[in-house]
Coordinates of C-alpha atoms in Angstrom, one line a residue:
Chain A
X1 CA 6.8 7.0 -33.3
X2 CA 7.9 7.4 -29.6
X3 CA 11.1 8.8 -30.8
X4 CA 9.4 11.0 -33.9
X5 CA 6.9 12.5 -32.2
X6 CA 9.5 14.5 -29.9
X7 CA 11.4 15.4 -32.7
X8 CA 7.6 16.5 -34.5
X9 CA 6.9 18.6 -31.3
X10 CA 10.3 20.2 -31.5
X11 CA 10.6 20.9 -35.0
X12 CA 6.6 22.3 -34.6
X13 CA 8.3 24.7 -32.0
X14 CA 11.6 26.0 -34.3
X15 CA 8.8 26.9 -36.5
X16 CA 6.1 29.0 -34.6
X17 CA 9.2 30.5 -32.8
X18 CA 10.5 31.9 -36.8
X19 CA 7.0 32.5 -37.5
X20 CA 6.5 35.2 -34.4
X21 CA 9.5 37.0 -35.4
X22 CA 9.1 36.9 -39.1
X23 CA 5.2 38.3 -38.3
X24 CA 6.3 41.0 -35.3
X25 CA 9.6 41.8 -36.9
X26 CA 11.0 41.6 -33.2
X27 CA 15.0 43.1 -33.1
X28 CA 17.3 40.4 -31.9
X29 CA 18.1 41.4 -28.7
X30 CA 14.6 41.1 -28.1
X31 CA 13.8 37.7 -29.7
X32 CA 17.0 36.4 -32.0
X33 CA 15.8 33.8 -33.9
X34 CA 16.7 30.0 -33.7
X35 CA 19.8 29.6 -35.8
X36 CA 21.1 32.7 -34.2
X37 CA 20.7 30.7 -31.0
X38 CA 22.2 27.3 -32.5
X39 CA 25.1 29.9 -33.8
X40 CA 25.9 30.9 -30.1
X41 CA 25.3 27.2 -28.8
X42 CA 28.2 26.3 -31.2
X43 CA 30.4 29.5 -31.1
X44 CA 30.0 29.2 -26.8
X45 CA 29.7 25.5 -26.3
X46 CA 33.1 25.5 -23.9
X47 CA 31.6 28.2 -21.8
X48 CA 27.7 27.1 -21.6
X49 CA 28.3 23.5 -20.9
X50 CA 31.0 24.8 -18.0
X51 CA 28.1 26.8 -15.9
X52 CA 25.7 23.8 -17.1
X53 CA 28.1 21.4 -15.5
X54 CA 27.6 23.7 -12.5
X55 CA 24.2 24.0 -12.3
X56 CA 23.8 20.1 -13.4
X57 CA 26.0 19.3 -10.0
X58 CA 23.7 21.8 -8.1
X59 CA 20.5 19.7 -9.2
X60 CA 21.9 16.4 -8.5
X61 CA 23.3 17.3 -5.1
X62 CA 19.9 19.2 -4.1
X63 CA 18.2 15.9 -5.2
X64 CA 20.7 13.9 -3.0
X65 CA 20.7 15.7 -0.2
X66 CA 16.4 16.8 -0.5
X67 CA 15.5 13.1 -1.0
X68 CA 17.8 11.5 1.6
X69 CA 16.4 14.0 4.4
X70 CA 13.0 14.0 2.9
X71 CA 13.1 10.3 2.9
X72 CA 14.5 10.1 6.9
X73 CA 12.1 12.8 8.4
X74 CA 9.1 10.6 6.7
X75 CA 10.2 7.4 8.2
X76 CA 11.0 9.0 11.7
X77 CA 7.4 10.4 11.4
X78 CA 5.5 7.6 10.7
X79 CA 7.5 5.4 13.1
X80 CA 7.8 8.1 16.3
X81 CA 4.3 9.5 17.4
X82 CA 6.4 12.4 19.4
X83 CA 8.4 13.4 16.6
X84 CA 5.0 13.6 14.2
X85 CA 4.0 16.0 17.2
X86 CA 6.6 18.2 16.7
X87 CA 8.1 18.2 13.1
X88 CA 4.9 18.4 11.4
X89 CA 4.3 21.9 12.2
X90 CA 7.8 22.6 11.7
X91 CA 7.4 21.0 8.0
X92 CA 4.3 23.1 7.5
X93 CA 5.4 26.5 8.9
X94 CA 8.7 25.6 6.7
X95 CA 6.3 25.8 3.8
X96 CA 5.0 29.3 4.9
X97 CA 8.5 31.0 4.6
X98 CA 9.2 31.4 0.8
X99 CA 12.4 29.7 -0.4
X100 CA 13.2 32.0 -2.7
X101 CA 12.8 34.9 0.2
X102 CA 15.5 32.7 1.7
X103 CA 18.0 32.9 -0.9
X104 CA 19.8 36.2 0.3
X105 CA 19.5 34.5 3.6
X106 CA 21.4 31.5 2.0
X107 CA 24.2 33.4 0.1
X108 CA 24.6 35.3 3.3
X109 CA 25.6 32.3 5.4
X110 CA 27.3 29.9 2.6
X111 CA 28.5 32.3 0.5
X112 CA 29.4 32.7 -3.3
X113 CA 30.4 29.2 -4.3
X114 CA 27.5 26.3 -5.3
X115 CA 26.5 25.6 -1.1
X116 CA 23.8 28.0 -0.9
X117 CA 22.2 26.5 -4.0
X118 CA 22.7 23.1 -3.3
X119 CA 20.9 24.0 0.0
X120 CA 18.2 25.8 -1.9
X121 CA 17.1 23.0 -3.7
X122 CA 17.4 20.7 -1.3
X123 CA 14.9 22.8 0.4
X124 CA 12.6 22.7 -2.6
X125 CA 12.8 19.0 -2.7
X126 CA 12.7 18.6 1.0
X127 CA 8.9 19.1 1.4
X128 CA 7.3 17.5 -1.9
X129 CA 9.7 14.5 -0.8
X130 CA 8.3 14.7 2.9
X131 CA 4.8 15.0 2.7
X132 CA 4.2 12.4 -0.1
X133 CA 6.4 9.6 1.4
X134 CA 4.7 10.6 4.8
X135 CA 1.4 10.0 3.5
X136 CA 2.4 7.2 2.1
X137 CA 3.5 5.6 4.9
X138 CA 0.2 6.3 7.0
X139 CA -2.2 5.0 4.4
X140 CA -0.7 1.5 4.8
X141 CA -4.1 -0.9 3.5
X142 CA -5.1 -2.0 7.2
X143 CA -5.7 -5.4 6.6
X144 CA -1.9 -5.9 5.7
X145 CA -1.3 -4.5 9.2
X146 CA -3.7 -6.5 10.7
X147 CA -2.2 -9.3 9.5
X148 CA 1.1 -8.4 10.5
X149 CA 0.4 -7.7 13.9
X150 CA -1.0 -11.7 14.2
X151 CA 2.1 -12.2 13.1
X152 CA 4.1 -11.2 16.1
X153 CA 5.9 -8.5 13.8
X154 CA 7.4 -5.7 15.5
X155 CA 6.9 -2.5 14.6
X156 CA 9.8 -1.5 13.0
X157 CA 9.3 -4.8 11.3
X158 CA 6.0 -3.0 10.2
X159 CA 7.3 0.0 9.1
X160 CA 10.4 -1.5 7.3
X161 CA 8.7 -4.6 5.5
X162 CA 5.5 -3.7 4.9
X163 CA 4.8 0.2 5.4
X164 CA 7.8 1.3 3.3
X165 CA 7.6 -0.5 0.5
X166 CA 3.8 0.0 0.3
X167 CA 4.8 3.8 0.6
X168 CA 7.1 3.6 -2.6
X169 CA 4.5 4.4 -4.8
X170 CA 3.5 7.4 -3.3
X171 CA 7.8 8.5 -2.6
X172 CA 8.1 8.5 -6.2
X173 CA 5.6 10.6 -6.9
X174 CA 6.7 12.8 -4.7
X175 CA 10.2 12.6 -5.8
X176 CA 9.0 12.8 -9.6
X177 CA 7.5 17.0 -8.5
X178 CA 10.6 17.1 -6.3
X179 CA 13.0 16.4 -9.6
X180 CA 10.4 18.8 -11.9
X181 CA 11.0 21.6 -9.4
X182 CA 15.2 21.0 -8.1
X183 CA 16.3 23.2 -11.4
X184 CA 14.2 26.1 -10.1
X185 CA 16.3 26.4 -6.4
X186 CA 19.4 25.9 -8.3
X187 CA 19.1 28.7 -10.6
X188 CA 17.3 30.9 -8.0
X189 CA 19.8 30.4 -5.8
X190 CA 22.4 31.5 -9.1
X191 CA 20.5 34.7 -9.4
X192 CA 21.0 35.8 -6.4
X193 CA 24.7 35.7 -5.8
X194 CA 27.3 33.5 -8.2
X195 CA 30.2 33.5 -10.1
X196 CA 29.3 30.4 -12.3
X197 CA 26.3 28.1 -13.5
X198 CA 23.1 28.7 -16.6
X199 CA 21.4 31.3 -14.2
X200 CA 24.4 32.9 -13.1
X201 CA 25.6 33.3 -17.1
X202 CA 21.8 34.4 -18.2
X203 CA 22.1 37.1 -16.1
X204 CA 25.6 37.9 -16.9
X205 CA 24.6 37.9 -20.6
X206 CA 21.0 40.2 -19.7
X207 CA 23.2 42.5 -18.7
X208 CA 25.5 42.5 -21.9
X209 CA 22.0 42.7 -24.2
X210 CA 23.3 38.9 -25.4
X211 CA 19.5 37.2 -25.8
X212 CA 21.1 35.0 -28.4
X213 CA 23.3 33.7 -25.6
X214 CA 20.7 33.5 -22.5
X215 CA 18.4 31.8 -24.8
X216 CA 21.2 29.2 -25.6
X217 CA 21.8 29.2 -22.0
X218 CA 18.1 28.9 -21.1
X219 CA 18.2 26.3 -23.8
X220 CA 21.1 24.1 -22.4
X221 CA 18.8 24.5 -19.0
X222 CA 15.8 23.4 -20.1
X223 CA 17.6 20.6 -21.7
X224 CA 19.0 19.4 -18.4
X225 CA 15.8 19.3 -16.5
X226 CA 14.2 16.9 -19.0
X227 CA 17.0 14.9 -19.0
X228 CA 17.0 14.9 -15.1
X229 CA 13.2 14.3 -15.2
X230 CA 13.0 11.4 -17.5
X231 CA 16.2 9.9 -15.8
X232 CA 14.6 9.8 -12.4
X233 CA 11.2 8.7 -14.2
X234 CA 12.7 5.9 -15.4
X235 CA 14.9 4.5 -12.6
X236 CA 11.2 4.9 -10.1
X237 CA 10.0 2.1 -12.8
X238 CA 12.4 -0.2 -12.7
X239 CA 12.6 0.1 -9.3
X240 CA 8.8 -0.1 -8.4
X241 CA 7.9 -3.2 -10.9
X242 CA 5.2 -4.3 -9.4
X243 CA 3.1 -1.2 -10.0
X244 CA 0.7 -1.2 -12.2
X245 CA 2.3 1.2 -14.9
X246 CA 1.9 4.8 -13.8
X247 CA -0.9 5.4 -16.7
X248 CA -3.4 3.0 -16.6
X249 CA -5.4 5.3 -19.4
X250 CA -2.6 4.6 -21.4
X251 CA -3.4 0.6 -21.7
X252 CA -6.9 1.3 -21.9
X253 CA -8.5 1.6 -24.8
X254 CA -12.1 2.1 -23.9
X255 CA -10.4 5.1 -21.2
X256 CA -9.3 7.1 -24.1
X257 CA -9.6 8.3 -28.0
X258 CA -6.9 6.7 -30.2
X259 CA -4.9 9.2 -32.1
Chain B
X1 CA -11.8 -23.2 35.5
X2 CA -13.6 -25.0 33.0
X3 CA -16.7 -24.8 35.4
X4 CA -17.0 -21.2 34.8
X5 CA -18.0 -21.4 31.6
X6 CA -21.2 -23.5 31.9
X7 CA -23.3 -21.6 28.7
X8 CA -21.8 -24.1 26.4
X9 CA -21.1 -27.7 27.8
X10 CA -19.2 -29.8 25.7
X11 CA -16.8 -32.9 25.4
X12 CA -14.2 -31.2 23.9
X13 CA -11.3 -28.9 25.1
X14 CA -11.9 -25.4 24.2
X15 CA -9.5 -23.6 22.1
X16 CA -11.5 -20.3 22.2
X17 CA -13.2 -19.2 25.5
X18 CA -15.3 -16.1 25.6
X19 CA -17.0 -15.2 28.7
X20 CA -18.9 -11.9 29.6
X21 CA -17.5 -10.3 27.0
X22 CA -18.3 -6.8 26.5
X23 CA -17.1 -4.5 23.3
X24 CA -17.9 -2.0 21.5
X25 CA -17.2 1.7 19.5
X26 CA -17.8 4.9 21.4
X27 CA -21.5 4.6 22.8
X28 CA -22.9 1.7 21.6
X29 CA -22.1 -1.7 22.8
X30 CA -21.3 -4.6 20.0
X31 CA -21.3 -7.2 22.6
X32 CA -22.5 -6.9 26.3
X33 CA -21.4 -10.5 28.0
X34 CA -21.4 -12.3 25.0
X35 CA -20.9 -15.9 25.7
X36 CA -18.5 -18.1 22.8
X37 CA -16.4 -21.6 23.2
X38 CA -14.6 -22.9 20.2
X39 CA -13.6 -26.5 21.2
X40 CA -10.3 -27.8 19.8
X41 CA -9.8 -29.1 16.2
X42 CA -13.4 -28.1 15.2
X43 CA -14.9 -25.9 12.7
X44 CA -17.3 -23.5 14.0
X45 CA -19.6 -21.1 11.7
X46 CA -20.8 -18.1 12.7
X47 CA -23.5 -17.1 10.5
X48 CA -25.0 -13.5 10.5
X49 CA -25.7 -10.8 8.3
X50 CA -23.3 -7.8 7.4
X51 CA -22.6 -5.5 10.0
X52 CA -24.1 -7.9 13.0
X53 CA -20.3 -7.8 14.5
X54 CA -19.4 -11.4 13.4
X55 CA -15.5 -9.8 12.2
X56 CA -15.2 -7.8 15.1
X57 CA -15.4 -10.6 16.9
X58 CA -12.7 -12.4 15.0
X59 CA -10.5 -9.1 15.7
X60 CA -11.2 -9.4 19.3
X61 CA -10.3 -12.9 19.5
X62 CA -7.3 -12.3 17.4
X63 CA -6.0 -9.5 19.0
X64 CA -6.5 -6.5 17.0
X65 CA -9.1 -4.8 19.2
X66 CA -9.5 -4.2 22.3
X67 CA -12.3 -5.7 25.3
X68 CA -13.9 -3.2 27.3
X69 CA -14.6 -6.0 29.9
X70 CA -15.1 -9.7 30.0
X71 CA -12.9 -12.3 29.2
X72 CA -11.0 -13.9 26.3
X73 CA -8.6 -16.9 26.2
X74 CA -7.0 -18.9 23.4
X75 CA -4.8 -22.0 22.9
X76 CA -2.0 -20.2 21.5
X77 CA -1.5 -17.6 19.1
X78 CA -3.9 -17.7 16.2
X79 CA -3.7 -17.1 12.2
X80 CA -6.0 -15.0 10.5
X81 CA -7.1 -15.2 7.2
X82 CA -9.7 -12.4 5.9
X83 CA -11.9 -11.6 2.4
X84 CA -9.1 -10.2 0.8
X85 CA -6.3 -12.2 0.3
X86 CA -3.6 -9.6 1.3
X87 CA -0.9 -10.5 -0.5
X88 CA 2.0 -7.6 -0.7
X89 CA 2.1 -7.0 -4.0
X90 CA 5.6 -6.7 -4.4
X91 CA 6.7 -10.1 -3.1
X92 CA 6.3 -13.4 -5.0
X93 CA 3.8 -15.7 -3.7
X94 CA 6.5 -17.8 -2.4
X95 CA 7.9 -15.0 -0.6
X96 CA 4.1 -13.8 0.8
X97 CA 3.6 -17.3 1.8
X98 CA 7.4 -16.5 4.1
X99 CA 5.8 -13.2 4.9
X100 CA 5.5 -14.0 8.9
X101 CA 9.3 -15.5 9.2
X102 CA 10.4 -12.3 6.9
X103 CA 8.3 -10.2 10.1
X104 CA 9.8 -12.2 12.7
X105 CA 13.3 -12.4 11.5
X106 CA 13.5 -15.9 11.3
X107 CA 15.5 -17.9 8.6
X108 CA 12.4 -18.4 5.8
X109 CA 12.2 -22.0 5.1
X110 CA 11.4 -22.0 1.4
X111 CA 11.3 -26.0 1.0
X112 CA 8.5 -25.6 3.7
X113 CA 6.8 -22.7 1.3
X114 CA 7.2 -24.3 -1.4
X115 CA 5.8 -27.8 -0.3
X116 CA 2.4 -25.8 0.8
X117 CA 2.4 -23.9 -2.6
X118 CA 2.6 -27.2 -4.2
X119 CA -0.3 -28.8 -2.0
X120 CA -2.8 -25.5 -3.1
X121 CA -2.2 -26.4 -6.1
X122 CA 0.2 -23.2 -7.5
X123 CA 3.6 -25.4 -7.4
X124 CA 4.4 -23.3 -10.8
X125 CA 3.6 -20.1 -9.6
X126 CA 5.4 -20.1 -6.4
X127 CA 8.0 -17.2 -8.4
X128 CA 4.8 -15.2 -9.6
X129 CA 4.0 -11.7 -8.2
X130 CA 0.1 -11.3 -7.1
X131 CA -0.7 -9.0 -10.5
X132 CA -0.1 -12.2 -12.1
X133 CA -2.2 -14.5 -10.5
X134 CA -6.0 -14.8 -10.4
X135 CA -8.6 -14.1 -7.4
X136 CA -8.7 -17.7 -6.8
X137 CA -5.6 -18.5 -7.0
X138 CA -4.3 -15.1 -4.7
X139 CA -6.4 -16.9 -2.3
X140 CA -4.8 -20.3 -2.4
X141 CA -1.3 -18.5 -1.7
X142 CA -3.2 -16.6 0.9
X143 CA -4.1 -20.3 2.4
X144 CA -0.1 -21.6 2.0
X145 CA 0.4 -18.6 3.7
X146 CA -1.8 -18.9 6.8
X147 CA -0.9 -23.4 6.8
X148 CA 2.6 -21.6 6.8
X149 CA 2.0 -20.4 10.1
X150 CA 1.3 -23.3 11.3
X151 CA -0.8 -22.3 14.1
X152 CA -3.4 -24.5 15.9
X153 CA -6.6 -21.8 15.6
X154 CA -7.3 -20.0 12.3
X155 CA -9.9 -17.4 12.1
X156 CA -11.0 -17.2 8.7
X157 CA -13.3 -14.2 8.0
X158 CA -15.3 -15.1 4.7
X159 CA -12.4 -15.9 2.8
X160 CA -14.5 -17.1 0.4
X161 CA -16.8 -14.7 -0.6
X162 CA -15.2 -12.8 -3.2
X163 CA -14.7 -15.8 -5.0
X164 CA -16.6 -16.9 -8.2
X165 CA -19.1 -20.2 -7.0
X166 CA -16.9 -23.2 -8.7
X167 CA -13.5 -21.2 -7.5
X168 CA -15.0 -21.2 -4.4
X169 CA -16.3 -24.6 -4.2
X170 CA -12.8 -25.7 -4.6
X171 CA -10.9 -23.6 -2.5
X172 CA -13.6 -24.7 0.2
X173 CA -12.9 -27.8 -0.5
X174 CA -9.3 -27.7 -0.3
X175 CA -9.5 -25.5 3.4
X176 CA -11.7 -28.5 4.9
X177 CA -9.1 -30.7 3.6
X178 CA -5.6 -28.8 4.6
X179 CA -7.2 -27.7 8.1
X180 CA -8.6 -30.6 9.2
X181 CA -7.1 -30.8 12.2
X182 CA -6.8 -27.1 13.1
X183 CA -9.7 -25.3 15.3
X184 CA -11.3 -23.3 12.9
X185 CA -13.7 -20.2 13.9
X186 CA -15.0 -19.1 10.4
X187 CA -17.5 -16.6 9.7
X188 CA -20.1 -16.2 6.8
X189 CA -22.8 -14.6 5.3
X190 CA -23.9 -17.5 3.7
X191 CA -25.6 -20.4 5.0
X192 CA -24.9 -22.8 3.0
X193 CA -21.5 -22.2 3.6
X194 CA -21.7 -22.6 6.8
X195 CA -23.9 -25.9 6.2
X196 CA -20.9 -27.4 4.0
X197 CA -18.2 -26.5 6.0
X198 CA -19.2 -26.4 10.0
X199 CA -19.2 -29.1 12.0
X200 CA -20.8 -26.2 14.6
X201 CA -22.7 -23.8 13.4
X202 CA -23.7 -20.9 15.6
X203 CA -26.2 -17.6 14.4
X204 CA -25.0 -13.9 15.9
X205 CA -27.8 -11.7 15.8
X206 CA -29.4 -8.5 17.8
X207 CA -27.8 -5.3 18.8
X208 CA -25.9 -5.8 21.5
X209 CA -25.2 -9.5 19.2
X210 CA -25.9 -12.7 20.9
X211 CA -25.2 -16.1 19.8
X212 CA -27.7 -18.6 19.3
X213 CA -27.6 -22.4 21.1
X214 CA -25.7 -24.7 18.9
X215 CA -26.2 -26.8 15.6
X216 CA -24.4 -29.3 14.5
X217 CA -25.4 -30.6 11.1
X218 CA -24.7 -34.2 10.5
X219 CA -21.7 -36.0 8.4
X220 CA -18.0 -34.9 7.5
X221 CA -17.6 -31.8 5.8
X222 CA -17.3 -30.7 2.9
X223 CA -21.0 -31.5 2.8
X224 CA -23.5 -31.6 0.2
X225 CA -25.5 -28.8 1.3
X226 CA -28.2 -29.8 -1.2
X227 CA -28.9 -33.1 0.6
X228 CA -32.9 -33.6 2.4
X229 CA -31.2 -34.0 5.4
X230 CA -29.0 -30.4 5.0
X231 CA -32.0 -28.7 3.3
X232 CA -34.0 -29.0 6.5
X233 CA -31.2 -27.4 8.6
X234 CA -30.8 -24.8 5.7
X235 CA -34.2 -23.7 6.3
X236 CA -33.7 -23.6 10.7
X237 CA -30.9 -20.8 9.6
X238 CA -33.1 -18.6 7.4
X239 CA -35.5 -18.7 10.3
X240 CA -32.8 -18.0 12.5
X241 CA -31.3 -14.9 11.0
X242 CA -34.7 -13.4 9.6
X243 CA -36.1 -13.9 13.3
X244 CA -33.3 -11.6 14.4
X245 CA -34.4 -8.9 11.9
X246 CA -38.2 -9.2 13.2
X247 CA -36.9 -8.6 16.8
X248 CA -34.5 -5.3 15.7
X249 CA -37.5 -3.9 13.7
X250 CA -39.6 -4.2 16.9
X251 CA -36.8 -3.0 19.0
X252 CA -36.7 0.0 16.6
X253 CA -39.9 0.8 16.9

């Protein structure tokens, strides 16, 4: 069933998606219909999965670099009362400043090539990353630190043994909106200044009155953020095993209505 | 020095002095010159109801908060063991019971973990995370865990109470038994608990909290708190903690 019902939910979709244009008679170039789009897919497949390599390499090294940095400033936070002072409000007023206002900003400095989108989502990923590992780390049950402190730990010890891994939990929640979210910088930052990648071609192909093509490229897209998603989703469980699984609804049957 | 501390006289070395101690949160004082001795390799109760300031006591003497004025010495550092067992819950319950070499930075000696996972019983489970065990038996590890320390004061802060009665029966047992020659300052709701397992047993009551003089109830513990000779000290207790609750009802009004 688990690998049927995405297949039922997909097929469910090929058919509304036939059904709106049969019923609004919508041209192609408005709404081309799904084996038009599987027709480009094939007919294009060198091209699309070129600028989808692209924009996959943008993802992953937005996620990288957002998590790593995320990651860092959380720990130095929780562990350095003068650096909570001062990068907090930094963090917040970040948050203030649209990223995608700063895109411009970001081609203007870095350029054409994939930098300035790398750096976009890295900012997109930087704060959900942040603030959930942050609060993580300050909501540490106080009994475990209690019992730390009588036992002569330091408190790096603290932070590195017992407030960390406590905090895991929370970091991959974070990092799960941060990985829903990383396509977005990527193909922002594509829009607004490229010469490769699945936003950069969309456009190109807008411009050209191809829909069949963007939504094969928007397809391709798509595709990559789910895979991205569920990749991520699945290494934070094997890596967190002793959490209780993420749905506890799921395993309970007096929590929900069967199917 | 010992002659400045002539509230409590007694044979005994102390392992816990308390003198003039004064504590408290914001305005209101918890303790204003409380007065406490724990003397070496002796349990000692303190019975009071919830909120009296029996565990901020224990956090005093542990460390963990700090006195306003008064003072507070101990024979060494101490182990604390509270209501919930703590366990991380990502470590086995071999590596919990390492948890304070793992702090530290010293080499964990798992024979030594292992040997005190095997005398609470859980020899089999020593490679089990917490999610997998029961209540009673998160609260044996938790025991290895403090025996692990191997510390001559343990303050146990009703370790007990979330247990169901027989669990808790045994794992009472089992504490007399495997801290037998430890000082023990434990404290409890319950005075049968404190009837089974205190060979001192001392009320805290009022607001600022005083102690009351001490009892000691007759016989090596674990006792049989249903015995004549227990039931008569049960009922001294009751009295004992309900007069406290005449005198703050008066005080209120």
């Amino acid at each position: 069933m688990t690998v049927l019902r995405p297949l039922i939910i997909g097929l469910g979709l090929l058919v509304v998606w036939q059904a709106i244009i049969m019923i609004t008679a919508a041209p192609p170039f408005i709404l081309p219909s799904p084996a038009a789009v599987v027709a480009v897919l094939i007919e294009r497949a060198d091209t699309i999965s070129a600028h989808a390599l692209v924009t996959l390499s943008e993802i992953l090294l937005g996620l990288l670099f957002g998590t790593a940095l995320g990651a860092i400033s959380a720990l130095v936070m929780a562990h350095v009362t003068a650096a909570r002072r001062w990068l907090l409000p930094v963090l917040v007023v970040s948050q203030a400043v649209p990223v995608f206002a700063l895109a411009p900003v970001l081609v203007l400095w870095f350029g054409y090539g994939a930098a300035p989108k790398v750096a976009m989502a890295t900012l997109i990923i930087y704060f959900p990353v942040t603030a959930a590992f942050y609060d993580g780390l300050r909501r540490t049950e106080p009994g475990w630190l209690d019992l730390a402190r009588t036992m002569d730990a330091s408190s790096l010890a603290i932070l590195l043994r017992v407030r960390l891994p406590a905090a895991l939990p929370a970091f991959a929640s974070g990092l799960r909106v941060a990985t829903a979210v990383a396509p977005i910088g990527a193909v922002v930052g594509e829009w607004v200044g490229a010469s490769a990648g699945l936003g950069y071609y969309m456009l190109l192909m807008n411009g050209r009155a191809q829909a069949d093509a963007m939504f094969a490229a928007l397809f391709v897209l798509a595709l990559i953020a789910v895979t991205v998603y569920f990749t991520v989703d699945f290494g934070l469980r094997r890596l967190l095993p002793w959490q209780p699984d993420a749905d506890p609804v799921d395993n309970d049957p007096a929590l929900q209505r069967s199917t | 020095m010992r002659d400045r501390f002539p509230t409590q006289p007694t044979q005994l070395p102390a392992a816990i002095r308390v003198s003039g101690l004064r504590a408290g949160f914001g305005a209101t004082d918890i303790f204003a010159g409380l007065e406490f001795t724990a003397p070496r390799a002796t349990w000692t109760c303190i019975l009071g109801t919830s909120g009296i300031g029996k565990t901020t006591l224990l956090r005093l003497i542990a460390g963990l908060l700090p006195i306003t004025a008064g003072q507070l010495a101990t024979d060494g550092p101490v182990a604390y063991m509270a209501q919930q067992d703590l366990l991380l819950p990502w470590l086995t319950a071999r590596d919990n019971v390492l948890l304070g070499a793992r702090l530290r930075g010293e080499p964990p000696d798992r024979a030594k973990a292992q040997e005190l996972l095997r005398r609470v019983g859980l020899a089999d489970a020593a490679d089990r995370r917490p999610a997998a065990l029961s209540g009673g038996q998160r609260q044996r590890v938790a025991l290895a865990r403090t025996l692990m320390e191997d510390r001559r004061t343990v303050l146990m802060d009703e370790p007990f109470s979330a247990l169901d009665a027989i669990t808790r029966l045994r794992l009472q047992d089992l504490a007399a038994e495997l801290l037998t020659d430890r000082t023990v300052v434990l404290i409890t709701h319950d005075p049968l608990e404190a009837l089974r397992l205190g060979q001192r047993i001392q009320v805290m009551r009022g607001q600022p909290a005083t102690l009351t003089d001490v009892l000691q109830p007759p016989g090596p513990t674990p006792r049989d708190p249903t015995r004549p000779a227990i039931a008569g000290l049960h009922r001294q207790l009751l009295d004992r903690l309900t007069g406290e609750t005449g005198s703050a009802i008066e005080g209120a009004a």
